[in-house]
Short mmCIF file of C-alpha atoms and ligand atoms in Angstrom, two decimals:
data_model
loop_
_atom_site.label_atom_id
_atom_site.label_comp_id
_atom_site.label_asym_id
_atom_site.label_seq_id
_atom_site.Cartn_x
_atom_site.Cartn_y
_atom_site.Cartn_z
CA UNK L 1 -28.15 53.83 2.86
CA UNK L 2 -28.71 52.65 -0.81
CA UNK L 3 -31.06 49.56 -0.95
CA UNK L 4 -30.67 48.00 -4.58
CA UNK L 5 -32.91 45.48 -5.55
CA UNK L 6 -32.30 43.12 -8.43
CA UNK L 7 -30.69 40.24 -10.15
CA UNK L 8 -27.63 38.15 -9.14
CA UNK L 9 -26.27 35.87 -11.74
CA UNK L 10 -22.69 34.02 -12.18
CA UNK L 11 -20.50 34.81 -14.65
CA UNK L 12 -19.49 31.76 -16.42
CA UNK L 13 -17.18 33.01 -19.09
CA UNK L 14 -14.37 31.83 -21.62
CA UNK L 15 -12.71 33.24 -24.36
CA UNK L 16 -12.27 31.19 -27.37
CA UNK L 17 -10.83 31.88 -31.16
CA UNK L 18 -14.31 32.52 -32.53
CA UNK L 19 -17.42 32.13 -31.36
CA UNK L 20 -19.52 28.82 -32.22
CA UNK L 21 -21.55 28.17 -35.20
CA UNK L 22 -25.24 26.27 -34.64
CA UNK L 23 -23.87 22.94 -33.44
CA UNK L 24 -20.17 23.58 -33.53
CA UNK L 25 -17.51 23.14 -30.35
CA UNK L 26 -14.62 25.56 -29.73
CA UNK L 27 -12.67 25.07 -27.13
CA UNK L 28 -11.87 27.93 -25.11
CA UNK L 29 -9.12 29.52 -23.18
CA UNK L 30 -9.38 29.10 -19.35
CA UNK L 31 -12.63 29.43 -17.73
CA UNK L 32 -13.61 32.42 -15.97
CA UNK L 33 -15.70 32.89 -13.15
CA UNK L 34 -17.44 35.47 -11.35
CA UNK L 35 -20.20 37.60 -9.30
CA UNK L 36 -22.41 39.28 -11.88
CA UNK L 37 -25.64 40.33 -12.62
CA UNK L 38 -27.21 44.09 -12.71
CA UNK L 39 -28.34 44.38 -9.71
CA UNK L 40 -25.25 42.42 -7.68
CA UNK L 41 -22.83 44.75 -10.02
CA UNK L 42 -24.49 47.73 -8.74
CA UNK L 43 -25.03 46.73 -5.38
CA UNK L 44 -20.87 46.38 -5.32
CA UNK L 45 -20.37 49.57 -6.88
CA UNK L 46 -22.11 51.88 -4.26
CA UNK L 47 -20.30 49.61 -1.04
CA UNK L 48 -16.97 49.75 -2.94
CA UNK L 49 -17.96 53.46 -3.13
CA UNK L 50 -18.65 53.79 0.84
CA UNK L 51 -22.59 53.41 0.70
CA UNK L 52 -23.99 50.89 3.20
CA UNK L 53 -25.77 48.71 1.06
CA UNK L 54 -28.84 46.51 1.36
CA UNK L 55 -29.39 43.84 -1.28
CA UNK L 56 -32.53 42.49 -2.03
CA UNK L 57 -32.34 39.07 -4.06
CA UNK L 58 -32.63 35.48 -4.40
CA UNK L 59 -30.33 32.87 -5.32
CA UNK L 60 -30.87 28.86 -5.07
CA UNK L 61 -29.27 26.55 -2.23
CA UNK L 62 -26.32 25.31 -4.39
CA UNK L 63 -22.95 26.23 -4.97
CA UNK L 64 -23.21 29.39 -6.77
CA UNK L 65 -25.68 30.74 -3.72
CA UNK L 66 -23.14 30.04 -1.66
CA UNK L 67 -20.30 31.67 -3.39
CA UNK L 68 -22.73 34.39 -4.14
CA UNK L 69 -23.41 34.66 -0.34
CA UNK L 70 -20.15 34.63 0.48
CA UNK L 71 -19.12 37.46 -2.31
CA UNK L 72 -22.19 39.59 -0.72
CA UNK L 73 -20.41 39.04 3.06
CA UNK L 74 -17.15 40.10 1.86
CA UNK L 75 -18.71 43.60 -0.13
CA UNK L 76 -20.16 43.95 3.31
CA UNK L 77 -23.76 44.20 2.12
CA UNK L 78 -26.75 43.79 4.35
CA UNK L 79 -27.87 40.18 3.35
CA UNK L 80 -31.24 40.18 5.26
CA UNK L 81 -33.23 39.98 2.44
CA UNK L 82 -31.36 37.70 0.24
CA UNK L 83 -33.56 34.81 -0.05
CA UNK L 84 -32.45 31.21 -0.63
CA UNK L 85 -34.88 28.95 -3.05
CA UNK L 86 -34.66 25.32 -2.55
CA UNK L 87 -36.74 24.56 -6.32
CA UNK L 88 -34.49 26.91 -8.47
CA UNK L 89 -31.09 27.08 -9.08
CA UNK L 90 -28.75 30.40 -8.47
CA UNK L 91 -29.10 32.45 -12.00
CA UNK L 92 -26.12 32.31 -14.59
CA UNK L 93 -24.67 33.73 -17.43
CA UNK L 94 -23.06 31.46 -20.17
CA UNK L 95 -20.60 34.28 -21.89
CA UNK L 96 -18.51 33.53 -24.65
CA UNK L 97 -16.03 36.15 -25.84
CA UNK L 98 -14.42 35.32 -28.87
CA UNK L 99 -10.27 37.61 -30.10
CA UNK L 100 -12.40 40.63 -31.09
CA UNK L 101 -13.94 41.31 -27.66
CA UNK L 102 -17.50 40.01 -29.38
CA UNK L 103 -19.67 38.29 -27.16
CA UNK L 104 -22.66 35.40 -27.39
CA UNK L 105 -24.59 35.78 -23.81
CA UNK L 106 -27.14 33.06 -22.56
CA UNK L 107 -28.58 34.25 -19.28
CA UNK L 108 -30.36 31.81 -17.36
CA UNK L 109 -31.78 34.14 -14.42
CA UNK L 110 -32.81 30.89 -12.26
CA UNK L 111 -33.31 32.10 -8.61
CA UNK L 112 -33.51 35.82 -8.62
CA UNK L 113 -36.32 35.59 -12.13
CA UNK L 114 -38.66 33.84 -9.44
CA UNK L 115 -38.78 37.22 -7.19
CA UNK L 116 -42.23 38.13 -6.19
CA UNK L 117 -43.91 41.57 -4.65
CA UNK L 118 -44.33 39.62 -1.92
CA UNK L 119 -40.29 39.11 -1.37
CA UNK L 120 -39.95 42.83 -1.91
CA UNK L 121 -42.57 43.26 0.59
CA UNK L 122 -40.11 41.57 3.21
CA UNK L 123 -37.87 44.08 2.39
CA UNK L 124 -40.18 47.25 3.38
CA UNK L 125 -38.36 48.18 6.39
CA UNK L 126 -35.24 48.20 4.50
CA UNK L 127 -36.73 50.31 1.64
CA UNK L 128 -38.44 52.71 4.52
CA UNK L 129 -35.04 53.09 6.13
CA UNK L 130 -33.11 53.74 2.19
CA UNK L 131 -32.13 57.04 1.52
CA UNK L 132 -32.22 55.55 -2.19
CA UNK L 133 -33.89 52.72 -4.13
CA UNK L 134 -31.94 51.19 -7.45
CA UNK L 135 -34.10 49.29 -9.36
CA UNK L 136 -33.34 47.58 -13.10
CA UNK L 137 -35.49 45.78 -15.08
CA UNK L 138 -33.37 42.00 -15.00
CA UNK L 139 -36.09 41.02 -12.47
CA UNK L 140 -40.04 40.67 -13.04
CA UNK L 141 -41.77 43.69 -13.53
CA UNK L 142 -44.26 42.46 -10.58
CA UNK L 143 -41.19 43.37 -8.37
CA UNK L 144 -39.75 46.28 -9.92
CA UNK L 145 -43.32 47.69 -9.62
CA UNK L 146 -43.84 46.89 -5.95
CA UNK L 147 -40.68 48.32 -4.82
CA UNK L 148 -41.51 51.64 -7.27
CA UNK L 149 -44.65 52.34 -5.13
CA UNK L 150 -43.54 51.02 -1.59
CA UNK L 151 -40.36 53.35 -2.40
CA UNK L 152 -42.93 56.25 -2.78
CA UNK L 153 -45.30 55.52 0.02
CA UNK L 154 -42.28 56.21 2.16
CA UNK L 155 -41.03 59.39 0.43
CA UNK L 156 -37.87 57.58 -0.39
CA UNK L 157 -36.28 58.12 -4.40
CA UNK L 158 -35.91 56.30 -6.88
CA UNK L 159 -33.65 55.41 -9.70
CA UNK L 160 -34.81 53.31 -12.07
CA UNK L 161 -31.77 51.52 -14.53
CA UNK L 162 -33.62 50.74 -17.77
CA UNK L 163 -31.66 47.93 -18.45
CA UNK L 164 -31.72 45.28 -20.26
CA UNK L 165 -34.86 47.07 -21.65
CA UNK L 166 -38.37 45.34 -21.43
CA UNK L 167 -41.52 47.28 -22.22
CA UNK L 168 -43.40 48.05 -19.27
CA UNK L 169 -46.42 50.49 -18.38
CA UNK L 170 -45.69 54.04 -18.85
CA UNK L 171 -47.75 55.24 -15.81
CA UNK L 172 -44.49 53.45 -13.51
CA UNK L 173 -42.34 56.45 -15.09
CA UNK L 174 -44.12 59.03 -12.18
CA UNK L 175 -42.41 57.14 -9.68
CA UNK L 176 -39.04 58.06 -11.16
CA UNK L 177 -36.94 60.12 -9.17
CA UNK L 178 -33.87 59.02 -11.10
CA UNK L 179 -33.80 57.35 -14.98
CA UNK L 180 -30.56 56.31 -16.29
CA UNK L 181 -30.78 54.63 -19.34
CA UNK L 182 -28.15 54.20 -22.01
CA UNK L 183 -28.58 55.81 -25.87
CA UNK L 184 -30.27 51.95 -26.58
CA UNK L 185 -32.96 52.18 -23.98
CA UNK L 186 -33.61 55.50 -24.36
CA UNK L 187 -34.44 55.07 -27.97
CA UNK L 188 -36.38 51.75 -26.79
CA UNK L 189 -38.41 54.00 -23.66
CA UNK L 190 -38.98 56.77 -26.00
CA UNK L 191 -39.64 55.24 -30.03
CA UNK L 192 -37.17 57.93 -31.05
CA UNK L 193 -33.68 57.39 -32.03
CA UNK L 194 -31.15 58.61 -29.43
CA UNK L 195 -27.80 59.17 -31.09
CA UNK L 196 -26.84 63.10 -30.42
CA UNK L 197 -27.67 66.27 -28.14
CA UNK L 198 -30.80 67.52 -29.97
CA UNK L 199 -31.98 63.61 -29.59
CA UNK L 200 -31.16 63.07 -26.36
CA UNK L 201 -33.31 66.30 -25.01
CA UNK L 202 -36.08 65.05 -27.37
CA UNK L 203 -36.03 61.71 -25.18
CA UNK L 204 -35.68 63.59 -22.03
CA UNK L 205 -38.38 65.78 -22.66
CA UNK L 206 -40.57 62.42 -23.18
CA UNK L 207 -39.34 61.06 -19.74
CA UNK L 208 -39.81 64.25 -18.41
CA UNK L 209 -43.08 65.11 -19.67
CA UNK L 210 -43.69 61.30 -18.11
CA UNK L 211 -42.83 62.11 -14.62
CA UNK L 212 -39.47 61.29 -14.56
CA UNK L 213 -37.47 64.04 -12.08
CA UNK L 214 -34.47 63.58 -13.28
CA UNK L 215 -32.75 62.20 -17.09
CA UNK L 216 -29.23 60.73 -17.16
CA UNK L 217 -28.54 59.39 -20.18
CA UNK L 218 -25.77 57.33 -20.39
CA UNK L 219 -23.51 58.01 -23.84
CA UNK L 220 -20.28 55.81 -23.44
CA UNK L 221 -17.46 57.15 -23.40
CA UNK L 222 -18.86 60.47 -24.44
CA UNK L 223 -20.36 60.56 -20.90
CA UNK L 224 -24.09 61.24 -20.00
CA UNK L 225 -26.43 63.55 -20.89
CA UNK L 226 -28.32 65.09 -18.05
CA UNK L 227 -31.60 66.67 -17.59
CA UNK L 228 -33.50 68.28 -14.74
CA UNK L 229 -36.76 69.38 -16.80
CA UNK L 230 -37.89 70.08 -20.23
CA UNK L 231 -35.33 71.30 -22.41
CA UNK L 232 -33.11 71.89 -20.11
CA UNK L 233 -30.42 68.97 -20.85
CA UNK L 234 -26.70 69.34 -21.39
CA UNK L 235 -23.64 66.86 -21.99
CA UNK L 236 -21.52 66.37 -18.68
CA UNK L 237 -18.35 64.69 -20.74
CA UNK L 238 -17.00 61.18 -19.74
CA UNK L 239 -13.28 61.03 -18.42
CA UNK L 240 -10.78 60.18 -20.63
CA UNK L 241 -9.40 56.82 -19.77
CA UNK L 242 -7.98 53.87 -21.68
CA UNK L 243 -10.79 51.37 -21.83
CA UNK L 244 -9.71 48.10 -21.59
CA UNK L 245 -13.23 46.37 -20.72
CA UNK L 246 -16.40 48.41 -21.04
CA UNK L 247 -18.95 45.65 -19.49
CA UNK L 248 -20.24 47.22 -16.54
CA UNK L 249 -19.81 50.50 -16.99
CA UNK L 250 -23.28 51.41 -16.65
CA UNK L 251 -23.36 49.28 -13.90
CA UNK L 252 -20.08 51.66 -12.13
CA UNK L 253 -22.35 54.54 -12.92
CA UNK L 254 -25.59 53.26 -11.17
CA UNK L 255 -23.75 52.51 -8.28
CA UNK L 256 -21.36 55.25 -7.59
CA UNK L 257 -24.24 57.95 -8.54
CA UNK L 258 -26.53 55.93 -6.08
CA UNK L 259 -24.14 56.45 -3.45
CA UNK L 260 -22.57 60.24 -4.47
CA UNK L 261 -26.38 60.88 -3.99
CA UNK L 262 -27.79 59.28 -0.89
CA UNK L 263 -24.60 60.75 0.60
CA UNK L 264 -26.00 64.51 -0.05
CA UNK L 265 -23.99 65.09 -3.10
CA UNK L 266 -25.29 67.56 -5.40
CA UNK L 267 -26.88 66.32 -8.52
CA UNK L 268 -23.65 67.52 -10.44
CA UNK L 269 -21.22 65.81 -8.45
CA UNK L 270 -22.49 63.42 -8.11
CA UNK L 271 -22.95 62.60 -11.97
CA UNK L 272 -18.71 63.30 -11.74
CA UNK L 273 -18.79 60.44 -8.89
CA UNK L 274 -20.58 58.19 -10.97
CA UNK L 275 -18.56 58.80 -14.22
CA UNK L 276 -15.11 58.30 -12.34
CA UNK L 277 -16.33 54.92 -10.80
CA UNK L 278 -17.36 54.42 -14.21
CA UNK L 279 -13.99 55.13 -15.73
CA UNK L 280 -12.14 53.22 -13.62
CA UNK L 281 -14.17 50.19 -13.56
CA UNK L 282 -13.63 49.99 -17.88
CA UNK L 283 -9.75 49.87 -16.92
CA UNK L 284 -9.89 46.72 -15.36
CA UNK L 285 -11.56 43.53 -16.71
CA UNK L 286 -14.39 42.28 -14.55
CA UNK L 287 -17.64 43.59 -13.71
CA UNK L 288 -18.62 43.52 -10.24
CA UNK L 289 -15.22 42.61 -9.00
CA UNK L 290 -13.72 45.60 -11.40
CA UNK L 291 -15.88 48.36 -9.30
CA UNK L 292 -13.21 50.67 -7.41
CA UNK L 293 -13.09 50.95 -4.01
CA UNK L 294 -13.72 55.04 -2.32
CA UNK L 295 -10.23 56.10 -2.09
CA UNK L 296 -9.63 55.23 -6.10
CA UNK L 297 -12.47 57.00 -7.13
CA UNK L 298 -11.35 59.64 -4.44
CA UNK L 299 -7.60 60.18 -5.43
CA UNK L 300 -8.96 60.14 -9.45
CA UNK L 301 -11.18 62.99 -8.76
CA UNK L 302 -8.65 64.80 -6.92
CA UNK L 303 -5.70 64.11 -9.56
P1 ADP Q 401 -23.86 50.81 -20.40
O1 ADP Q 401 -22.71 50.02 -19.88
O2 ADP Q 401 -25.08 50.67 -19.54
O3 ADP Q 401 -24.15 50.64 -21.86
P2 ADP Q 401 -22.52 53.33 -21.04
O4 ADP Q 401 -21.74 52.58 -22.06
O5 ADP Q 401 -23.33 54.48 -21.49
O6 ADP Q 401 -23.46 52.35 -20.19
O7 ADP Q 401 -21.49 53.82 -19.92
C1 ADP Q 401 -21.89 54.35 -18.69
C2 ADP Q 401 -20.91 55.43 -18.26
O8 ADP Q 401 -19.61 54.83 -18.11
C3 ADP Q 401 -20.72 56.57 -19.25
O9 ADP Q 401 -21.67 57.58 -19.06
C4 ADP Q 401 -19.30 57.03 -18.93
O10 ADP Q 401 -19.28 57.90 -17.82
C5 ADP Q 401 -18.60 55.74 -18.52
N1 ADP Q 401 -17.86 55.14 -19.64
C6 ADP Q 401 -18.29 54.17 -20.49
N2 ADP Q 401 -17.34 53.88 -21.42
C7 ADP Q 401 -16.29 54.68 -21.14
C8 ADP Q 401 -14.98 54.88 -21.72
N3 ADP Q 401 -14.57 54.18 -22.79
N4 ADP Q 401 -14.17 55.81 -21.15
C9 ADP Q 401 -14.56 56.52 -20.06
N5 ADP Q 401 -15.77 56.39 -19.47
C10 ADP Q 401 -16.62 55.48 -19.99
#
């Protein structure tokens, strides 16, 4: 069981010729819309990957909550602890993409910014019964926190998703089974640049020397660096695969590793699991509707 807890946002995207100036109006191709947010994206990732999944979240009583609702029914997540506001609205993200593939993002995170230690208390039975807890850090740090040590109170891991970075106390690293950042946020965790090997184990060691189990750094297409103690990293390499959308793709990771390990994979296949859901997902446009479902990611690790 993989309890994720976490944002939900629409995607509210179009892609236009360029992007707009201050005060300027393009119009766009047609409009594009979809499940999204980090925590949603990852929650889809480990179902579509065979994990029973509970989602902890909120989203407002309007028409993206219900969509969103209905989206978490059909991914056949647990939706006992998705909360409906009735004073915010569901969160959103404006995305513009412009012929290059560059983006402008506006994230309004509406219902699921308001979450409180006190919703993720609701969840405790949930997080008792989780053979994993994925945490990122698109919600308040009040909540991220509370899950952290109710997560460790009942001996159940954690992996914490960096992402998007915010600074937070250092002491919350102990309760890190799991860290996954990307090169970014491990230069942003750490104050040192993360851009090769010799760098990443630097960063690791940090983490490490932190409390932090485990070190999966995320590298792109060059795949992750992974570390199980001081200085004792190495590269596991990324498969090749034509990219056609890389959005998400940490997001694949997250949630394929999450499940690869709840499900009593070993560390090191479970990093493969998490890389192929990975690949696949950055062949298809989409995030949390471009996870693969368990016999993709099954028949690409067998082929
Ligand atoms: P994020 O999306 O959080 O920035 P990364 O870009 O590091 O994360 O990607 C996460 C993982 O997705 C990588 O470790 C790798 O396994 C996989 N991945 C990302 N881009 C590619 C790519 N172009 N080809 C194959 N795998 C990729």
């Amino acid at each position: 069981k993989v309890v994720v807890i976490g944002s939900y946002v629409a995607d509210l995207m179009s892609r236009a010729p360029h992007l707009p100036k201050p005060g300027e109006t393009v119009l766009g191709g047609p409009f594009q819309m979809g499940p999204g947010g980090k925590g949603g994206n990852q929650a889809a990732a480990a179902a579509r990957s065979g994990s029973n999944v509970t989602f902890v979240t909120k989203v407002g009583n309007d028409l993206f909550g219900k969509n969103a609702i209905e989206h978490f029914e059909k991914e056949q997540f647990n939706t006992q602890f998705v909360k409906v506001a009735d004073d915010e609205a569901t969160g959103a993200a404006l995305i513009a993409v412009d012929n290059h593939g560059e983006n402008h993002i506006v994230i309004a995170p509406g219902a699921c910014g308001t979450m409180t230690s006190e919703d993720v208390l609701e969840a405790d039975g949930a997080i008792k019964d989780g053979d994993i807890v994925v945490l990122q850090l698109e919600i308040s740090l009040s909540a991220v926190k509370t899950a952290m040590e109710r997560a460790v109170i009942h001996n159940v891991p954690v992996l914490l998703n960096p992402a998007p970075y915010q600074e937070f106390p250092r002491e919350l690293l102990r309760h890190v089974t799991y860290a996954t950042p990307n090169e970014m946020e491990a230069s942003e965790l750490t104050g040192s640049d993360v851009t090769d090997e010799e760098s990443a184990q630097k960063a690791a060691n940090t983490l490490h020397e932190l409390g932090v189990k485990i070190v999966i750094i995320t590298l792109g297409r060059k795949g992750v660096f992974l570390s199980e103690g001081v200085s004792s990293g190495k590269i596991v390499p990324a498969f090749q695969v034509d990219a056609v959308d890389t959005t998400g793709a940490g997001d694949a990771f997250n949630g394929g590793f999450a499940h690869a390990i709840s499900s009593g994979q070993s560390l090191e296949d479970a990093v493969q699991f998490g890389q192929a859901a990975a690949a696949l997902s950055v062949m298809k446009a989409g995030t949390a509707l471009s996870m693969p479902q368990a016999d993709e990611i099954k028949t690409f690790l067998s082929g």
